[in-house]
PDB file of C-alpha atoms in Angstrom:
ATOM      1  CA  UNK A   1     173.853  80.564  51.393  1.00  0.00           C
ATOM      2  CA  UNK A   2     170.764  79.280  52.236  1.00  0.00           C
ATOM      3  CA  UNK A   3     168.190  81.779  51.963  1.00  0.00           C
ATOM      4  CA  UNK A   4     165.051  80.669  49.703  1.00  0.00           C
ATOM      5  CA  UNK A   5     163.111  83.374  47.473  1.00  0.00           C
ATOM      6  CA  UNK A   6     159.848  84.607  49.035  1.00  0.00           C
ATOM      7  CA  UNK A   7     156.888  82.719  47.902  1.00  0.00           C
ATOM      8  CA  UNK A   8     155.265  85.536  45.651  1.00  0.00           C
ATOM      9  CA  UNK A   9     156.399  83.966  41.865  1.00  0.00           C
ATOM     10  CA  UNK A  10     154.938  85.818  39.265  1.00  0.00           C
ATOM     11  CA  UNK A  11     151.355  86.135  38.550  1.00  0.00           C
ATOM     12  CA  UNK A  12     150.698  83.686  36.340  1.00  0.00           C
ATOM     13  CA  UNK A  13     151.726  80.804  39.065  1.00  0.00           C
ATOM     14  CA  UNK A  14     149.044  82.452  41.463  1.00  0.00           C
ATOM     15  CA  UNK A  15     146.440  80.013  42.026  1.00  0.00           C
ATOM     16  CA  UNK A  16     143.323  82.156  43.547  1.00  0.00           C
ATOM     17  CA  UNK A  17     140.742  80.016  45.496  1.00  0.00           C
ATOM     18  CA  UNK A  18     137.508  79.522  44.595  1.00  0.00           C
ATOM     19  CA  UNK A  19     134.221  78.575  46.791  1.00  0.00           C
ATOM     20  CA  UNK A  20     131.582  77.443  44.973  1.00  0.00           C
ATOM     21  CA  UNK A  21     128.521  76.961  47.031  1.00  0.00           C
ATOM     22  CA  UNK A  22     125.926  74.409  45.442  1.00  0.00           C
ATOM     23  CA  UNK A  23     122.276  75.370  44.959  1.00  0.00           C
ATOM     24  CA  UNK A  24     120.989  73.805  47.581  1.00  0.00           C
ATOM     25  CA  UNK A  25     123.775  74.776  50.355  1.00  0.00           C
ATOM     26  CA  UNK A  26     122.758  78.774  49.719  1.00  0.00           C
ATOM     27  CA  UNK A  27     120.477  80.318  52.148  1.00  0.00           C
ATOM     28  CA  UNK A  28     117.824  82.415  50.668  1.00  0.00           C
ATOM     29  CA  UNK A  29     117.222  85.891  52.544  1.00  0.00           C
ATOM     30  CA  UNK A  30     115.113  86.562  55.418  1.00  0.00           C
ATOM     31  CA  UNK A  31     112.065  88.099  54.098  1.00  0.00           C
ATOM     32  CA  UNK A  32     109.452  89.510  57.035  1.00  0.00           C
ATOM     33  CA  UNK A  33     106.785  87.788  56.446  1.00  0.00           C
ATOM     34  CA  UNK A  34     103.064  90.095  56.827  1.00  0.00           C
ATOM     35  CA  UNK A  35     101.051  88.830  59.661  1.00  0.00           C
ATOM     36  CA  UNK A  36      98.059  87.027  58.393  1.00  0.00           C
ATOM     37  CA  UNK A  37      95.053  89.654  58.575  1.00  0.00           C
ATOM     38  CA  UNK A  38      93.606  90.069  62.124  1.00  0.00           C
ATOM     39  CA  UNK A  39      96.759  88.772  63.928  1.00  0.00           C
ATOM     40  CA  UNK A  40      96.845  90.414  67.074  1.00  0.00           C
ATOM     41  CA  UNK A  41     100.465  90.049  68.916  1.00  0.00           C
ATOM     42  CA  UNK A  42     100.796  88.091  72.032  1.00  0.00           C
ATOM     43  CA  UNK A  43     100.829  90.760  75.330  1.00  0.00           C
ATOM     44  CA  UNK A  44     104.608  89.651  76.555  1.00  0.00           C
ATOM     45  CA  UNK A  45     105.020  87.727  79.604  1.00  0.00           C
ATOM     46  CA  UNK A  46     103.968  89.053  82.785  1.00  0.00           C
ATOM     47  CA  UNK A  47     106.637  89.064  85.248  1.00  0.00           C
ATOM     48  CA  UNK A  48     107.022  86.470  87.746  1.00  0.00           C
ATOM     49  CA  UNK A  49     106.441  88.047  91.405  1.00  0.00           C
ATOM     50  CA  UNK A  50     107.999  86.288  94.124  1.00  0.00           C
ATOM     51  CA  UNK A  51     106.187  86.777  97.958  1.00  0.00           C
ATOM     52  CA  UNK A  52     107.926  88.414 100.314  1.00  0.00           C
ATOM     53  CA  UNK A  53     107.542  88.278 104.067  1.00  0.00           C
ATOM     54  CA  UNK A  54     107.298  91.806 106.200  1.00  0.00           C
ATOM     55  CA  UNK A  55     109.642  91.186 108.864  1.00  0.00           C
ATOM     56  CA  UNK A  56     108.082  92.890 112.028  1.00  0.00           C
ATOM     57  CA  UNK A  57     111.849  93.432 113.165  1.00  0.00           C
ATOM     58  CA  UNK A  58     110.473  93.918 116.802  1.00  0.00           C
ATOM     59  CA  UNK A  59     113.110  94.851 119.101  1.00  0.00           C
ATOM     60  CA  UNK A  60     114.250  93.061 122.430  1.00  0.00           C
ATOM     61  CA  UNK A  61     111.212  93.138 124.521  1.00  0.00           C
ATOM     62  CA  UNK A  62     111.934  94.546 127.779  1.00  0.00           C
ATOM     63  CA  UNK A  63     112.036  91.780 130.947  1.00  0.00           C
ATOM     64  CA  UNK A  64     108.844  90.830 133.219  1.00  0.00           C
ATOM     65  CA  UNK A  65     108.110  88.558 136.177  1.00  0.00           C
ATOM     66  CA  UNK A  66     109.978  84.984 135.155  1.00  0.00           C
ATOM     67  CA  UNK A  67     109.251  84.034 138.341  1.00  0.00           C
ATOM     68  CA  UNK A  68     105.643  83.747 137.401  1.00  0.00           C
ATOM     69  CA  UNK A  69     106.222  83.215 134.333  1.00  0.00           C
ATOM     70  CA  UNK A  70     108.171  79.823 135.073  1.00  0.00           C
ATOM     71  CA  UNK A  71     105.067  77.890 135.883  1.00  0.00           C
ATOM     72  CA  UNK A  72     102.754  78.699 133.219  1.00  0.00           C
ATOM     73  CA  UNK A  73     105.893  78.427 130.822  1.00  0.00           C
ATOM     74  CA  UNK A  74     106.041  74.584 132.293  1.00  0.00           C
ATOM     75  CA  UNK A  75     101.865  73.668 131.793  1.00  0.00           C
ATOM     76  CA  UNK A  76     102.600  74.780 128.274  1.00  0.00           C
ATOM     77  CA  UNK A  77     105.437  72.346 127.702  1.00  0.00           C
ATOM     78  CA  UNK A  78     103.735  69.492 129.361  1.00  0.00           C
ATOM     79  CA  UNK A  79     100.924  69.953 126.671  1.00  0.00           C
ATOM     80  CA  UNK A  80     103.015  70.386 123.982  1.00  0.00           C
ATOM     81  CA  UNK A  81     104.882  66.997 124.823  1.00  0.00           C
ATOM     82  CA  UNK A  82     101.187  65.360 125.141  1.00  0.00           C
ATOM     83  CA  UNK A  83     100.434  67.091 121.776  1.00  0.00           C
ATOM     84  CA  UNK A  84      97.582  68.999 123.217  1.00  0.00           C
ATOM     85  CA  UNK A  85      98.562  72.091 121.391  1.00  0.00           C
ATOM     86  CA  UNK A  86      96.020  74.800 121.799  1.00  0.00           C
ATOM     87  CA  UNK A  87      96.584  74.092 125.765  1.00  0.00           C
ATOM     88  CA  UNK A  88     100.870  75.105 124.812  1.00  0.00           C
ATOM     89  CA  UNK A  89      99.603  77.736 122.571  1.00  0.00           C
ATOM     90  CA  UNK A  90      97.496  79.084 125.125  1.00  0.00           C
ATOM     91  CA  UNK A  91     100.077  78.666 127.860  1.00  0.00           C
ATOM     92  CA  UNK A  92     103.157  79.974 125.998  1.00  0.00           C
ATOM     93  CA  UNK A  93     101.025  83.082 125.042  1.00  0.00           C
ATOM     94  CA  UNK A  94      99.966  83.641 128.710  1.00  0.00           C
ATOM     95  CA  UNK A  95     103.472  83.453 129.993  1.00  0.00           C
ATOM     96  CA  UNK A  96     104.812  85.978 127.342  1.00  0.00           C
ATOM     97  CA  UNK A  97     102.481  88.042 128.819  1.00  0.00           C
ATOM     98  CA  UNK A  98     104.265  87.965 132.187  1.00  0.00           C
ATOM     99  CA  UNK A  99     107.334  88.342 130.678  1.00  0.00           C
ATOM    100  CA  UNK A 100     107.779  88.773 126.913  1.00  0.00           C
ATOM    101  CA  UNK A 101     111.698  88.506 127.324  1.00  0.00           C
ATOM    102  CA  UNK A 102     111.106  84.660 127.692  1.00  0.00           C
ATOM    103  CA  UNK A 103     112.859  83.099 125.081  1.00  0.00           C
ATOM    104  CA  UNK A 104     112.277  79.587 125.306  1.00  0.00           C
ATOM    105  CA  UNK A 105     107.955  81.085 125.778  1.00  0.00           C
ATOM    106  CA  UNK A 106     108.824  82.882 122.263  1.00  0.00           C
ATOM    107  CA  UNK A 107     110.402  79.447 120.577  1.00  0.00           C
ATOM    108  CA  UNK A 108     108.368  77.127 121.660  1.00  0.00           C
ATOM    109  CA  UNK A 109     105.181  79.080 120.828  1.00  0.00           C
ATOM    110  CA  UNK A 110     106.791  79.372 117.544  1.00  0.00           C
ATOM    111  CA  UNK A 111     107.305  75.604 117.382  1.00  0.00           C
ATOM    112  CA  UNK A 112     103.277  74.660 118.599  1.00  0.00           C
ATOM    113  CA  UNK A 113     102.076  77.365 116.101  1.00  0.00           C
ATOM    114  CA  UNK A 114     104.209  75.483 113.294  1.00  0.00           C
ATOM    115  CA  UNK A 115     102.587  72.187 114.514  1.00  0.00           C
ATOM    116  CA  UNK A 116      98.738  73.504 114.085  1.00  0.00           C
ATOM    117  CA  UNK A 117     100.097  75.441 110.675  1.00  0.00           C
ATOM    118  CA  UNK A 118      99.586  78.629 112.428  1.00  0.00           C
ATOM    119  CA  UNK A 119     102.531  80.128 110.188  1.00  0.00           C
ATOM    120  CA  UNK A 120     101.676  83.551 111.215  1.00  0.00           C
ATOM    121  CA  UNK A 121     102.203  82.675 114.847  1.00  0.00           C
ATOM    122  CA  UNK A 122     104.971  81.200 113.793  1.00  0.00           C
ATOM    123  CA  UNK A 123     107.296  83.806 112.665  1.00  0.00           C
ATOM    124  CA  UNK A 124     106.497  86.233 114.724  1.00  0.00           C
ATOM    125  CA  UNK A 125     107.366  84.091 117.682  1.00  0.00           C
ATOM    126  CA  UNK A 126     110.291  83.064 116.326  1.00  0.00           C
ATOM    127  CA  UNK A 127     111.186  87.088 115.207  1.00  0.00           C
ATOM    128  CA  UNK A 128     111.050  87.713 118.764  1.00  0.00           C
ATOM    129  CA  UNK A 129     113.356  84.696 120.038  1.00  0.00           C
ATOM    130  CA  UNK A 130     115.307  86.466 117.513  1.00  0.00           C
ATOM    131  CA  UNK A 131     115.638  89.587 119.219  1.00  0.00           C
ATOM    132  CA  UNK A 132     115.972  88.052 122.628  1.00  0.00           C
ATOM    133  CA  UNK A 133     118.691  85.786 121.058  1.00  0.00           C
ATOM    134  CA  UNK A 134     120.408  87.061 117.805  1.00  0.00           C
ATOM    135  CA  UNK A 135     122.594  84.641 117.713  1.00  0.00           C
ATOM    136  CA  UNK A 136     120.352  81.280 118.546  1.00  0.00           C
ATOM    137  CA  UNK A 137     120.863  78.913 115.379  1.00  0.00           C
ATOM    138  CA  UNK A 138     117.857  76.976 116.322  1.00  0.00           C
ATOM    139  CA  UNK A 139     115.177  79.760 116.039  1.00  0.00           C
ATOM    140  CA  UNK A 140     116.987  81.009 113.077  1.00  0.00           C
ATOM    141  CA  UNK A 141     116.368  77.521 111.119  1.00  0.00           C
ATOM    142  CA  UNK A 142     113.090  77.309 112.628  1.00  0.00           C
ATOM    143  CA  UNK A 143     112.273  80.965 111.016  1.00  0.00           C
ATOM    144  CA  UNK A 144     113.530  79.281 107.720  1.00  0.00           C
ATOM    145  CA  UNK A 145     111.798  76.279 107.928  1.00  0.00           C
ATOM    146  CA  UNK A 146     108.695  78.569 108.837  1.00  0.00           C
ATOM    147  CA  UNK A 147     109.222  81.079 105.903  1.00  0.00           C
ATOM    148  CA  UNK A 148     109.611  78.185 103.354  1.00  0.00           C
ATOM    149  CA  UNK A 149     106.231  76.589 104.626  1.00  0.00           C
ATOM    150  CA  UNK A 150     104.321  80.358 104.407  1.00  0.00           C
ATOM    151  CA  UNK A 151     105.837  79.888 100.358  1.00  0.00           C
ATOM    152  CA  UNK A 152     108.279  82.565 100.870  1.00  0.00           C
ATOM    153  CA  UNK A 153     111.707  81.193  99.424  1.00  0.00           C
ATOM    154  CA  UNK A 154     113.996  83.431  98.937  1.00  0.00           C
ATOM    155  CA  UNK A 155     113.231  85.290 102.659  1.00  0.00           C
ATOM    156  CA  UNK A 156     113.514  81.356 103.724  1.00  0.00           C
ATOM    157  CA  UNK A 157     116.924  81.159 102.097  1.00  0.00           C
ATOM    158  CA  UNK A 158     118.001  84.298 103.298  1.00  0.00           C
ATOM    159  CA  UNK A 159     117.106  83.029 106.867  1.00  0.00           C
ATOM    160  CA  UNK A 160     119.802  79.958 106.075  1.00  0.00           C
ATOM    161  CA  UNK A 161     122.242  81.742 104.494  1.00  0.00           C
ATOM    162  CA  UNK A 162     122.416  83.796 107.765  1.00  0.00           C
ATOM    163  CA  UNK A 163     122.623  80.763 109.251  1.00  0.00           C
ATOM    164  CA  UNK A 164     125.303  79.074 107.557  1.00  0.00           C
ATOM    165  CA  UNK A 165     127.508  82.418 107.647  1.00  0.00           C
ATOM    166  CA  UNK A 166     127.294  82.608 111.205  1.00  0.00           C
ATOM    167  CA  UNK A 167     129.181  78.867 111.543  1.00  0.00           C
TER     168      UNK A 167
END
């Protein structure tokens, strides 16, 4: 047949491996070394705080007179596009009055308060296009870009995240 004899022989053919480490290859053990005297520890790290913003989460406001509304609404825009802003800050603010359900009033206050860094302003405005229009990609981005500016990231991310899930 063909069968072959296991590979155990007897013991004096057993060849047993050695290791030998040299000298110089051998780690000595970790000894703790004492602090030197008057070594006081390090406090550890403080932890890194991120800002967050306080959404006002206002809800819809209720509608008012867009009729007269309208007009002032319009002196505000032709101020903003001559890039006399506290005149379109002024105006938008005065037609919210008449009617706070005035989205475009809400955006493009939030978009003149951007302008004269008025971040504040800014989101709040833009909260309330918000809840006018929950769905309006532009304010959304415009809260983002707005967040990021007032140095808080991650709510600014959030804000485009929303964003890019609603595509």
């Amino acid at each position: 047949g063909g069968k072959e004899a296991p590979a155990s022989a007897s013991p004096s053919k057993q060849v047993k491996p050695s290791v030998t480490a040299s000298p110089s290859l051998e780690t000595p053990p970790m000894a703790k070394a004492a602090p030197p005297p008057g070594f006081v520890a390090p406090p550890p790290p403080a932890p890194v705080s991120v800002a967050r913003y306080s959404y006002r989460q206002p809800a819809k406001p209720a509608a008012g007179d867009r009729a007269k509304a309208q007009p002032i609404f319009a002196e505000g825009l032709n101020a903003h596009r001559e890039r006399r802003l506290a005149a379109a800050i002024a105006a938008y603010r005065e037609a919210l009055k008449l009617d706070p359900s005035f989205y475009q009033a809400n955006y493009n206050l939030g978009l003149a308060a951007y302008e004269v860094n008025d971040l504040g302003q800014s989101l709040i405005a833009y909260e309330y296009a918000l809840a006018i229009e929950p769905g309006s990609a532009d304010a959304r981005y415009n809260l983002a870009l707005s967040l990021e500016q007032a140095r808080f990231y991650l709510d600014a991310a959030n804000e485009l995240e929303k964003l890019l899930a609603d595509r």
